[in-house]
mmCIF file of C-alpha atoms and ligand atoms in Angstrom:
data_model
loop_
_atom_site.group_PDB
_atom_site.id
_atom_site.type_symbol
_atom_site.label_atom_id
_atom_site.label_comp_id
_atom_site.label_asym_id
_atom_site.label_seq_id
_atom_site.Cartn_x
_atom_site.Cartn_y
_atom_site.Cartn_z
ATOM 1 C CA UNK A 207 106.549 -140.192 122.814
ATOM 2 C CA UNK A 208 107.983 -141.460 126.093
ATOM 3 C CA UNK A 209 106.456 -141.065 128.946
ATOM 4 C CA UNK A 210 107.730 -141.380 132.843
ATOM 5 C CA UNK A 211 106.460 -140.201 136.383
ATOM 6 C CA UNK A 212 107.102 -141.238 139.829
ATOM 7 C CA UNK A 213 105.166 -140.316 143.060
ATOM 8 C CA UNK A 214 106.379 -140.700 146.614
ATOM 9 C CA UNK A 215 104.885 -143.187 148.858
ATOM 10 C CA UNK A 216 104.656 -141.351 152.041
ATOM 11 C CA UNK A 217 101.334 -141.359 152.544
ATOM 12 C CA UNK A 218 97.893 -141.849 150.914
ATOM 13 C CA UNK A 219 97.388 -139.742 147.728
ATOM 14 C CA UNK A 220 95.585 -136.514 147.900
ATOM 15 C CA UNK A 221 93.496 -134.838 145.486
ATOM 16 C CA UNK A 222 96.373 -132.712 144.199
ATOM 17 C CA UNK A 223 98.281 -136.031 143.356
ATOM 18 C CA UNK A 224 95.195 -136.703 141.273
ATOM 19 C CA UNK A 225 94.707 -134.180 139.507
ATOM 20 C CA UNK A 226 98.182 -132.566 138.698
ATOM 21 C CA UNK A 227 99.835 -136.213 138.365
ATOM 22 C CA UNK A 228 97.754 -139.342 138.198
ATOM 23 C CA UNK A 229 95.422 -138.382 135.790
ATOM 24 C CA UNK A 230 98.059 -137.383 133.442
ATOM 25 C CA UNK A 231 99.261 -140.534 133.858
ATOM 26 C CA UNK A 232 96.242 -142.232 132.700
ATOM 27 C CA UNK A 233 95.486 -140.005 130.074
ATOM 28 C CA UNK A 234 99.155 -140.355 128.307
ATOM 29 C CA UNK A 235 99.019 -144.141 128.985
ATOM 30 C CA UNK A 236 97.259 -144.288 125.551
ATOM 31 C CA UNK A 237 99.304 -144.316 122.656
ATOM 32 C CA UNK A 238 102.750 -143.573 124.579
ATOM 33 C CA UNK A 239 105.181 -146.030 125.747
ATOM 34 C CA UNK A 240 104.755 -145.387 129.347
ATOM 35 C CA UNK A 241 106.737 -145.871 132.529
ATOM 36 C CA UNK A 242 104.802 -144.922 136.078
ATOM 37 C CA UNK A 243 106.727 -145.992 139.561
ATOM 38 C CA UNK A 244 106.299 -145.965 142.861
ATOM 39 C CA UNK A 245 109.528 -143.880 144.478
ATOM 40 C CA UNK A 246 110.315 -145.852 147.571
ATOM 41 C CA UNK A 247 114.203 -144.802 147.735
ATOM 42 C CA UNK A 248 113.062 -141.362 147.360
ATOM 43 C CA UNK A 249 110.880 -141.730 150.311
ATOM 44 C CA UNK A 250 113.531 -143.469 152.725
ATOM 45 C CA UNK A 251 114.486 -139.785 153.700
ATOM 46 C CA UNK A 252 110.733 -139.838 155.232
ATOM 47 C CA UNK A 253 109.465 -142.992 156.921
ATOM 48 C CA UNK A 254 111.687 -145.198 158.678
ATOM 49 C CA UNK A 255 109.271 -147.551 159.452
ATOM 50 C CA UNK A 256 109.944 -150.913 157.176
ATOM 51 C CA UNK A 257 106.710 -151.812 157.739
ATOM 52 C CA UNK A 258 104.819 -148.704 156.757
ATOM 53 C CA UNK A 259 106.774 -147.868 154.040
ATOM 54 C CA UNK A 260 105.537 -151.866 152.562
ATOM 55 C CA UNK A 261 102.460 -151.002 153.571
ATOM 56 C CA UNK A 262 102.703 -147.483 151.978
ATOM 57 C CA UNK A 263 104.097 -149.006 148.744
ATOM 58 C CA UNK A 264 101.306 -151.749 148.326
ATOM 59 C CA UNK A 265 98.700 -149.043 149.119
ATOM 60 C CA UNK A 266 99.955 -146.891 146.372
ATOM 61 C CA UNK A 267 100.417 -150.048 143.569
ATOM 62 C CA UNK A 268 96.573 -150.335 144.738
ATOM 63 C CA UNK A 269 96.117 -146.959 144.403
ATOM 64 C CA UNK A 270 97.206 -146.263 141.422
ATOM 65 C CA UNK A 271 95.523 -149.137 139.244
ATOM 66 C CA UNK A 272 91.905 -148.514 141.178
ATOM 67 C CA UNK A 273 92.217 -145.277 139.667
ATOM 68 C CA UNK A 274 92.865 -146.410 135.937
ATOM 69 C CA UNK A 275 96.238 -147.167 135.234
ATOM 70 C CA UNK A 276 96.497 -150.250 133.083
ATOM 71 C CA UNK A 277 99.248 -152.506 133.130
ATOM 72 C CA UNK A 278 98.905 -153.790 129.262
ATOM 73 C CA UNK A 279 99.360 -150.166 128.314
ATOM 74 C CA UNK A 280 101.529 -148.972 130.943
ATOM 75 C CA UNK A 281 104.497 -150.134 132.662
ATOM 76 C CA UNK A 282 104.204 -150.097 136.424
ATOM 77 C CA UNK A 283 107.140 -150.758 138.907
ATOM 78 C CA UNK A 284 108.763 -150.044 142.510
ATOM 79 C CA UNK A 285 112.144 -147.821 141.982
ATOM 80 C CA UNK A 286 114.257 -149.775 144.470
ATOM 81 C CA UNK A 287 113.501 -153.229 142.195
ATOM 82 C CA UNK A 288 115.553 -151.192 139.156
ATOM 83 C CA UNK A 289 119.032 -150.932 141.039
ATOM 84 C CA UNK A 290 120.568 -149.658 137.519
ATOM 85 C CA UNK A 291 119.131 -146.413 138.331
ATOM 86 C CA UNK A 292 120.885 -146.170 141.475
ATOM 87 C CA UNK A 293 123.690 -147.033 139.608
ATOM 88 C CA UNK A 294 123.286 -144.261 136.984
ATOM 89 C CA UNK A 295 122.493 -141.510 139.759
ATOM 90 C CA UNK A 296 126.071 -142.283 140.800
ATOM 91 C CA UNK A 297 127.349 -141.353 137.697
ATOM 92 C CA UNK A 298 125.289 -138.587 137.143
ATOM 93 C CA UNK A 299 126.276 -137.124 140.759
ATOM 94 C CA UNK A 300 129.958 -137.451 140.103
ATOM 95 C CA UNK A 301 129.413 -134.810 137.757
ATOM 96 C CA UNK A 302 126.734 -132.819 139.879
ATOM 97 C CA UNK A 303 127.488 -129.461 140.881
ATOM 98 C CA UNK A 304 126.990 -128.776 144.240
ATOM 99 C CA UNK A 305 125.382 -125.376 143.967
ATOM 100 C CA UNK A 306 123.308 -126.025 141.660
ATOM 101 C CA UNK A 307 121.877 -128.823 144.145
ATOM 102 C CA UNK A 308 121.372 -126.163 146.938
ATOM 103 C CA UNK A 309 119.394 -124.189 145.042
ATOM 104 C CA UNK A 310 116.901 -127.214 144.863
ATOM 105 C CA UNK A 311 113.869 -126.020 147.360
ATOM 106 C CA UNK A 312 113.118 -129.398 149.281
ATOM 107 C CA UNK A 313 116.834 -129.026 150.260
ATOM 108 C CA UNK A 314 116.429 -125.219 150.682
ATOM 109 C CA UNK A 315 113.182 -124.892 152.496
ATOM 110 C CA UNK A 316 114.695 -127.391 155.364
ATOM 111 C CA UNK A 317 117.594 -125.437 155.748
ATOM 112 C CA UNK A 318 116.048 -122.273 155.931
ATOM 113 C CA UNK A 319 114.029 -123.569 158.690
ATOM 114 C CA UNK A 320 117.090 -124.755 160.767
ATOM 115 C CA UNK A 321 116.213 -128.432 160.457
ATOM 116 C CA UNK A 322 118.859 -130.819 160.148
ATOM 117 C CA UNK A 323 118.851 -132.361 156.550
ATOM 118 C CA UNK A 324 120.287 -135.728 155.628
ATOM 119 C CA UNK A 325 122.516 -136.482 152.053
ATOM 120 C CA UNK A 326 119.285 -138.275 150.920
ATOM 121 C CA UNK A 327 117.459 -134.662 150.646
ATOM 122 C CA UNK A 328 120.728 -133.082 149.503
ATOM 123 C CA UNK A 329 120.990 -135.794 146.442
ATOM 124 C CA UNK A 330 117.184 -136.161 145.969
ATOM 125 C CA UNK A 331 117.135 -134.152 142.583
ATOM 126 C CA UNK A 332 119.764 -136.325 140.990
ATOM 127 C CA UNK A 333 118.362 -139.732 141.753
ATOM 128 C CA UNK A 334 115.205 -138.486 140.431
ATOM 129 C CA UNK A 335 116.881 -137.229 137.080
ATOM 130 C CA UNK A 336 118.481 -140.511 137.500
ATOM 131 C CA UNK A 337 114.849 -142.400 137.302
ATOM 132 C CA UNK A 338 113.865 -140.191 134.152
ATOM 133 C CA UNK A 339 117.297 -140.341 132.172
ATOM 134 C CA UNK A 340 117.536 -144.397 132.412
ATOM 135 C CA UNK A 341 114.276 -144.363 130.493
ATOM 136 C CA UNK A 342 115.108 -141.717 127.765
ATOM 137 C CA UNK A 343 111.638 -140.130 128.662
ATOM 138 C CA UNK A 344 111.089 -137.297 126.368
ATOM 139 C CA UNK A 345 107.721 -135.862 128.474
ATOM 140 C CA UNK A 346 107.318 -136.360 131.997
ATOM 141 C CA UNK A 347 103.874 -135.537 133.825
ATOM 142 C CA UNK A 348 104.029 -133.636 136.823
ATOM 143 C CA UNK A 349 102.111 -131.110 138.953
ATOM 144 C CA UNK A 350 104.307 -127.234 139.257
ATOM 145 C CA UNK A 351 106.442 -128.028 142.008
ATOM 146 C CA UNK A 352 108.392 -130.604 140.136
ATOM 147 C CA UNK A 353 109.432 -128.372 137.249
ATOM 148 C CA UNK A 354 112.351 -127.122 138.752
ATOM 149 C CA UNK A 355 113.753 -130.827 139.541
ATOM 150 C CA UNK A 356 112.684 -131.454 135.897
ATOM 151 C CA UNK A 357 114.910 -128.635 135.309
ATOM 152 C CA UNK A 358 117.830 -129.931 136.855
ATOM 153 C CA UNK A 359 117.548 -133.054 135.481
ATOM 154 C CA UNK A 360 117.818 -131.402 132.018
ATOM 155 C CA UNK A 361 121.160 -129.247 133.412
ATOM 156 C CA UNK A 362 122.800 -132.914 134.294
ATOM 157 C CA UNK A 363 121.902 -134.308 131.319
ATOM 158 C CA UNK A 364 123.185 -131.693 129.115
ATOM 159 C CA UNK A 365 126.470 -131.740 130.801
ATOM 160 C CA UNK A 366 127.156 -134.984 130.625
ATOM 161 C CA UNK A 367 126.179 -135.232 127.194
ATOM 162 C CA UNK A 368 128.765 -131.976 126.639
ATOM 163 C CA UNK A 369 131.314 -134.127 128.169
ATOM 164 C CA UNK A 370 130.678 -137.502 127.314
ATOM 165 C CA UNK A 371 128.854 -137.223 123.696
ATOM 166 C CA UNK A 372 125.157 -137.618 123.101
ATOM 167 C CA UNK A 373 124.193 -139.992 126.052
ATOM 168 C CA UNK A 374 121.019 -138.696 127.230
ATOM 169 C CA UNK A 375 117.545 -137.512 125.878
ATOM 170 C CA UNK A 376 116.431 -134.097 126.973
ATOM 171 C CA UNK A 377 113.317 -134.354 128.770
ATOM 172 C CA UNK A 378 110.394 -131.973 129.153
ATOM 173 C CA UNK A 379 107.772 -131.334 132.173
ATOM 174 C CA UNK A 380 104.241 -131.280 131.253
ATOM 175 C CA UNK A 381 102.317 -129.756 133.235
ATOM 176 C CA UNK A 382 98.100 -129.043 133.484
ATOM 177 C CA UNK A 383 97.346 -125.126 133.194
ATOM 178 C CA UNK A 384 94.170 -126.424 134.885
ATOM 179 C CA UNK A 385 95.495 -127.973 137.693
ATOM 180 C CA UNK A 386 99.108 -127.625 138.421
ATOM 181 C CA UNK A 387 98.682 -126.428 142.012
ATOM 182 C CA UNK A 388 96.032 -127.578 143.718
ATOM 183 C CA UNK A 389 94.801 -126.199 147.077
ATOM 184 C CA UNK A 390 94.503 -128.148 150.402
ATOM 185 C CA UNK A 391 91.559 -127.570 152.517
ATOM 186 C CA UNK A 392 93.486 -124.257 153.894
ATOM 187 C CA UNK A 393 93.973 -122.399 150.630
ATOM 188 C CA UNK A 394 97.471 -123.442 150.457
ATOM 189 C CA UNK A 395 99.411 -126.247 148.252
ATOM 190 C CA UNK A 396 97.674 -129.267 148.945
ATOM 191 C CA UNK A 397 100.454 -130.923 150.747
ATOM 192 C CA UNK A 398 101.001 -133.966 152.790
ATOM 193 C CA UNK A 399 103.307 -131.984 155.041
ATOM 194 C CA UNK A 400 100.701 -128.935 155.686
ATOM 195 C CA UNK A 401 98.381 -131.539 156.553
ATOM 196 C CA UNK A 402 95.514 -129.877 154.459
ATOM 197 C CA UNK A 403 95.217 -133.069 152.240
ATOM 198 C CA UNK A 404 91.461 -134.523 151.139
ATOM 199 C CA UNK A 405 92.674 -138.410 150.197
ATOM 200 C CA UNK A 406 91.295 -140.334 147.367
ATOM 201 C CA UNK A 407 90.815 -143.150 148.824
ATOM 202 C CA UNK A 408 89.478 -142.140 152.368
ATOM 203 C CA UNK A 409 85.938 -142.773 153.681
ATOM 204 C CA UNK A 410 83.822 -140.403 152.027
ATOM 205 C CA UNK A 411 82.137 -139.514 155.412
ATOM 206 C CA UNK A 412 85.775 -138.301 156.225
ATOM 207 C CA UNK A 413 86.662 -136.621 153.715
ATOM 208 C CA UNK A 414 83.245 -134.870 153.751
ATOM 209 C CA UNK A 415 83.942 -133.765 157.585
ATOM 210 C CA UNK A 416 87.366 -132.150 156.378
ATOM 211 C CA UNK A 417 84.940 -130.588 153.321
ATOM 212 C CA UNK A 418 82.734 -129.405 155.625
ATOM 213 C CA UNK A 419 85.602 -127.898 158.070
ATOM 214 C CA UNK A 420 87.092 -125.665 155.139
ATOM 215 C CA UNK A 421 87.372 -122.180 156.229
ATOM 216 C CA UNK A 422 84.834 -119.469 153.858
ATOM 217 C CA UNK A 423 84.314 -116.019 154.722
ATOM 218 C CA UNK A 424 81.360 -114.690 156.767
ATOM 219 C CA UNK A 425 79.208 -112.174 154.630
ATOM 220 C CA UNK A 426 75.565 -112.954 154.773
ATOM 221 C CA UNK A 427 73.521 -115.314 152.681
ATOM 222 C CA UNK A 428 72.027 -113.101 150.588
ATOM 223 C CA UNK A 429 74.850 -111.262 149.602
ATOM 224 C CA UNK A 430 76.108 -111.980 145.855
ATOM 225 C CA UNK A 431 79.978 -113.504 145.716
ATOM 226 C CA UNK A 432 82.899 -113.412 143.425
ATOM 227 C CA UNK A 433 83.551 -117.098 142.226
ATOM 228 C CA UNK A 434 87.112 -115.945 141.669
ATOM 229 C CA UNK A 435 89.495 -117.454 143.527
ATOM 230 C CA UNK A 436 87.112 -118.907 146.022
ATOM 231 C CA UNK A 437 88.648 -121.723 147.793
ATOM 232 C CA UNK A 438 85.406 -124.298 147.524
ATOM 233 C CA UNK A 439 85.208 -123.297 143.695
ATOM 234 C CA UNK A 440 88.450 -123.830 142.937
ATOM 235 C CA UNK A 441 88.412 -127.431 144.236
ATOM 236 C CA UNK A 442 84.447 -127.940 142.418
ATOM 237 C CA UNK A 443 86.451 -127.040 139.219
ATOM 238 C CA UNK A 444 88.439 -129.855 139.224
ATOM 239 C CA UNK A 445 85.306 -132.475 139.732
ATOM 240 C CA UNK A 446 82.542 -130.213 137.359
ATOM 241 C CA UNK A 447 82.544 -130.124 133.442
ATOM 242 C CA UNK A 448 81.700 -126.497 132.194
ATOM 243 C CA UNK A 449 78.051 -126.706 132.365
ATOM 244 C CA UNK A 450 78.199 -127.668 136.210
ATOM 245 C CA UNK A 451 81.015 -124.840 137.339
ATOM 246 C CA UNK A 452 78.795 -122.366 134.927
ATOM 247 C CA UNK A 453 76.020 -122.842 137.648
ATOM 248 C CA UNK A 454 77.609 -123.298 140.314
ATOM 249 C CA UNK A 455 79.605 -119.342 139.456
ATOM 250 C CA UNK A 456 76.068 -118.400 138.440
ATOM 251 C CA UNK A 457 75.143 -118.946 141.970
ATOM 252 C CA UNK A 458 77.812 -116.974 143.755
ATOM 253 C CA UNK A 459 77.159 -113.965 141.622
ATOM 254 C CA UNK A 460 73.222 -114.331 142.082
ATOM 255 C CA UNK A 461 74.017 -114.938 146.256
ATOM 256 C CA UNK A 462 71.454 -116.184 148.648
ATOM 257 C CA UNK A 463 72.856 -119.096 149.028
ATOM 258 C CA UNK A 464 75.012 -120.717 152.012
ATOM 259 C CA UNK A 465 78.435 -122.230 151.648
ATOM 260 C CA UNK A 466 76.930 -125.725 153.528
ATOM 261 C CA UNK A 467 74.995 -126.000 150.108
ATOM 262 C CA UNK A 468 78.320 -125.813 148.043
ATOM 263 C CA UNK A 469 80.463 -127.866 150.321
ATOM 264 C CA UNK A 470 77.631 -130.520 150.258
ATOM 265 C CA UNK A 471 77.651 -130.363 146.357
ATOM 266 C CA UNK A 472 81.715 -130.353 146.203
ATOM 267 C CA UNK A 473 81.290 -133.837 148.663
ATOM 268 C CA UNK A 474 79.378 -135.250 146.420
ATOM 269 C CA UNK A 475 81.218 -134.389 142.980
ATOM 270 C CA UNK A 476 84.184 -135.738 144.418
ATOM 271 C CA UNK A 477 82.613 -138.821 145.703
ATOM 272 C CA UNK A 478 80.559 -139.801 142.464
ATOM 273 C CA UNK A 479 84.007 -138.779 140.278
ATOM 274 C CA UNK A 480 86.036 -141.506 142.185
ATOM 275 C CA UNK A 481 83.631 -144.286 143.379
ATOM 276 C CA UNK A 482 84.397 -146.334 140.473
ATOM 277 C CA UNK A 483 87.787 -145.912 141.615
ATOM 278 C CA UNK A 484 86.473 -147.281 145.092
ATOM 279 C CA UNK A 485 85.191 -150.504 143.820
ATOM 280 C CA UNK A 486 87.901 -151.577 141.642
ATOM 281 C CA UNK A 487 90.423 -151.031 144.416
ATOM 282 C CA UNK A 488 87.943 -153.230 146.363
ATOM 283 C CA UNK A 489 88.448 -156.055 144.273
ATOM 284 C CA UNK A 490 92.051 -155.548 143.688
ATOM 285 C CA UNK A 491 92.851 -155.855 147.305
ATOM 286 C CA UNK A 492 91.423 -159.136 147.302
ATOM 287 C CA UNK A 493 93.731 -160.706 144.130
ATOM 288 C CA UNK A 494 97.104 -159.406 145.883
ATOM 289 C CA UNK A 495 98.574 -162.271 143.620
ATOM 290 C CA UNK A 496 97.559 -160.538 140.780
ATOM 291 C CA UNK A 497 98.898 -157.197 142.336
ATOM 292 C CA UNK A 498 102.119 -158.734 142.765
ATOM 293 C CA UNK A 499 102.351 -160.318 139.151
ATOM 294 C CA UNK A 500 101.653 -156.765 137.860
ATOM 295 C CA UNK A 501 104.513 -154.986 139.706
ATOM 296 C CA UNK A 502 107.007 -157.856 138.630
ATOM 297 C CA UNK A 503 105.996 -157.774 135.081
ATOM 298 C CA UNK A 504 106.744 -154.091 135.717
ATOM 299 C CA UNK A 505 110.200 -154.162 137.207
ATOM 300 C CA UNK A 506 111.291 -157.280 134.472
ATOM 301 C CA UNK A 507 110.201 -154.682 131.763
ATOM 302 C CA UNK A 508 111.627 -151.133 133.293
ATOM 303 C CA UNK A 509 115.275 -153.041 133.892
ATOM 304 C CA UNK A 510 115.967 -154.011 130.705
ATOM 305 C CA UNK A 511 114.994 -150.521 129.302
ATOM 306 C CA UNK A 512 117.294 -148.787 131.924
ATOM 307 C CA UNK A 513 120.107 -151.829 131.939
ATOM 308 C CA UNK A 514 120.530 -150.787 128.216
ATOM 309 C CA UNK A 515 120.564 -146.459 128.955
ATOM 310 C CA UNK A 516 122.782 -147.613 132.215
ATOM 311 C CA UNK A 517 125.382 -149.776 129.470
ATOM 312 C CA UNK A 518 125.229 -146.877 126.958
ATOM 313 C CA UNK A 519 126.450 -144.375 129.953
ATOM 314 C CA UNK A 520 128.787 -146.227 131.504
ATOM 315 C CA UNK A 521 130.521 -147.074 128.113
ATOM 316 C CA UNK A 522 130.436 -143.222 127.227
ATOM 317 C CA UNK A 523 132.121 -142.652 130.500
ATOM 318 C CA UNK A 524 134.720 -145.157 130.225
ATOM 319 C CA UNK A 525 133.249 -148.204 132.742
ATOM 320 C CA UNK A 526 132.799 -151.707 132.311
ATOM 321 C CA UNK A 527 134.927 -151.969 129.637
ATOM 322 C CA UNK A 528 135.343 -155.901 130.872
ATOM 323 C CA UNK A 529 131.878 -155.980 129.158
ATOM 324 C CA UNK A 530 132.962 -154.289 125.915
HETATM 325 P P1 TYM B 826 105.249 -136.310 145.007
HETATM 326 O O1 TYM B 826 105.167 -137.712 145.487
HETATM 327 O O2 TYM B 826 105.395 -135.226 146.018
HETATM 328 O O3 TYM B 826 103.950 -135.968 144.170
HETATM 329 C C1 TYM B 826 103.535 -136.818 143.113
HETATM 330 C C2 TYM B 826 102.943 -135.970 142.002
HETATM 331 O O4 TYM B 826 101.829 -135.193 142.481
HETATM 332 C C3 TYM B 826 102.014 -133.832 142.134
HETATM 333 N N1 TYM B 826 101.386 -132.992 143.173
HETATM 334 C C4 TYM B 826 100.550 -131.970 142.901
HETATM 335 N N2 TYM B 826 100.072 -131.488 141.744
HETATM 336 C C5 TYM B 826 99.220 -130.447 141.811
HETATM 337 N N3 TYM B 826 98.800 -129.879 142.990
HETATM 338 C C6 TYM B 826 99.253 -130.344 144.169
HETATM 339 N N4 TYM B 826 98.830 -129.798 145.308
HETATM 340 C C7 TYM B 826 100.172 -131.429 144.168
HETATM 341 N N5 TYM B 826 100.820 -132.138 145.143
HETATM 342 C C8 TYM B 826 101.560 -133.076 144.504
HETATM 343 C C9 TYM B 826 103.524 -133.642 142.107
HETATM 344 O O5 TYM B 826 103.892 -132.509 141.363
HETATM 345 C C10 TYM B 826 103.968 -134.941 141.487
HETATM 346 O O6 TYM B 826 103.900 -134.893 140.078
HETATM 347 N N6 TYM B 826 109.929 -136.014 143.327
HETATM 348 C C11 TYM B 826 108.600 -136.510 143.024
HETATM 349 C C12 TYM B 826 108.593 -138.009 142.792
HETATM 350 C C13 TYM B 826 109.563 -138.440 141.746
HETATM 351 C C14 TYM B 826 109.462 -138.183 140.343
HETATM 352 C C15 TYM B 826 110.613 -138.819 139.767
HETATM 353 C C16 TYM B 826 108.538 -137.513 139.543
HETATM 354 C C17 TYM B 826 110.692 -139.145 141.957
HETATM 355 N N7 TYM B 826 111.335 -139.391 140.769
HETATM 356 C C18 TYM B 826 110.822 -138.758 138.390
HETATM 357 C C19 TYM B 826 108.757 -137.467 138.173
HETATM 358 C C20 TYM B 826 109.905 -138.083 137.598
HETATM 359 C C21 TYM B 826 107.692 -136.204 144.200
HETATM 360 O O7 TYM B 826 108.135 -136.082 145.320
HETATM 361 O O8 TYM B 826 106.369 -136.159 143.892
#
């Protein structure tokens, strides 16, 4: 199987880039031909800043090989150093229709709120079936709210491949039952825009403090509690294995307990699960050469894949034919 995902570098990653995204990644690294990238064009729409948006980008290359992904298994890269998918999104949005692009929410939840929206936004679900496409991924690994771009995606690809012959691979969203939406700290989408994020890679004493801050309900101590769709359970399920969450839903239903106790033991799942993850990113930080070896090795490896998917549309389409 081939495998691709992208994540935005607009900020740090969150525990819901974790654990609907990242960890997929690492998992599927394994006995896939891989492809994992760091979406810098797609974030241009968001920081303007050059220099945060390097910083942003070295953070998450960091980032994401402190937390497991391997670059002899995987292939790890920067969008913007493949141009030949920019290329190929301009192919694939000659054909794009343009309602089919409105109906895309990032687009649509803007709008509806009266802000101003740029063509970046507008076009942001074709570059990104651009960036899957060019790699004739068959399974990409996302959290929920990427299906529907995943779905649009498969809509371009399917036309052109009505018009132009049998360009493209159809590709599929996988997505974890377990964890494809998880909370923020106010019960909602964990979301860098709702600001209700718990990082990774922040200090643990600060991410405890925003632990400690989450909003529970006040019935008294003693009295026994549904685990169901509690918001501090919900985020201890995706640190505990079964015998941990058993005990933990054991105690809610027994009561006489206080939530302090379960925040403290959610602070420290969460730091024990990614400390590893802490140490290695450590020591990468200090070998940036080694950092920067990784993500060219990357790019070499992702062009020629999509310079030969780029050739193979362009030909079907009736380009460079100087080349032919
Ligand atoms: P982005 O950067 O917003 O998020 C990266 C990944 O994290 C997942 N995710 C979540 N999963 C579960 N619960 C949450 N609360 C949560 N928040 C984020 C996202 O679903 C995503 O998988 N458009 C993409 C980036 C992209 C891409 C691509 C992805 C660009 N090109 C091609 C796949 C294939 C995005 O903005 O993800």
């Amino acid at each position: 199987m081939r495998v691709l995902s992208g994540i935005q570098p607009t900020g740090r990653f969150h525990w819901g880039n974790y654990f609907g995204a990242i960890r997929q990644y690492i998992d599927l690294q394994h006995g896939n031909e891989s492809y994992y990238f760091i979406a810098d064009l797609h974030a241009l729409t968001t920081i303007r800043q050059p220099d945060e948006l390097r910083g942003l980008v070295w953070d998450a290359a960091l980032d994401l090989l402190a937390l497991g992904l391997d670059p002899n298994q995987a292939t790890l890269y920067v969008q913007s150093d493949v141009p030949e998918v920019s290329e190929l999104c301009w192919l694939l949005m000659s054909g794009a229709p343009m309602g089919l692009l409105e109906r895309c929410h990032a687009y649509k939840d803007k709008k509806a709120k009266g802000l101003p929206a740029d063509m970046g936004l507008f076009a942001y679900p074709v570059l990104m079936a651009a960036d899957i496409l060019a790699y004739d991924a068959d399974a990409v690994p996302v959290g929920q709210d990427q299906v529907q771009h995943i779905e649009v995606c498969r809509d371009l690809a399917a036309s052109f491949n009505h018009h132009y012959g049998e360009v493209f691979a159809l590709p599929k969203p996988r997505v974890l039952d377990d964890s494809a939406c998880v909370p923020g700290t106010d019960g909602e989408k964990m979301s860098k825009s709702y600001n209700n994020t718990i990082d990774i890679f922040e200090p643990p004493k600060k991410a405890r403090k925003k632990i400690m801050r989450i909003p529970t309900d006040s019935r008294p101590m003693e009295e026994p509690k549904d685990p169901a769709g509690d918001p501090l359970v919900d985020l201890y399920r995706l640190f505990a294995d079964a015998d941990e969450l058993a005990a933990m839903e054991a105690l809610y239903r027994r009561g006489g307990f206080g939530y302090g106790e379960v925040k403290k033991t959610l602070a420290e799942a969460a730091e024990t699960h990614f400390a590893e993850a802490h140490h290695r990113r450590a020591d990468l930080a200090a070998h940036p050469e080694r950092v920067k070896e990784i993500l060219g090795d990357g790019a070499a490896r992702a062009r020629r894949k999509a310079g030969e998917v780029l050739r193979r549309a362009q030909q079907a389409c009736g380009l460079n034919s100087s080349a032919t």
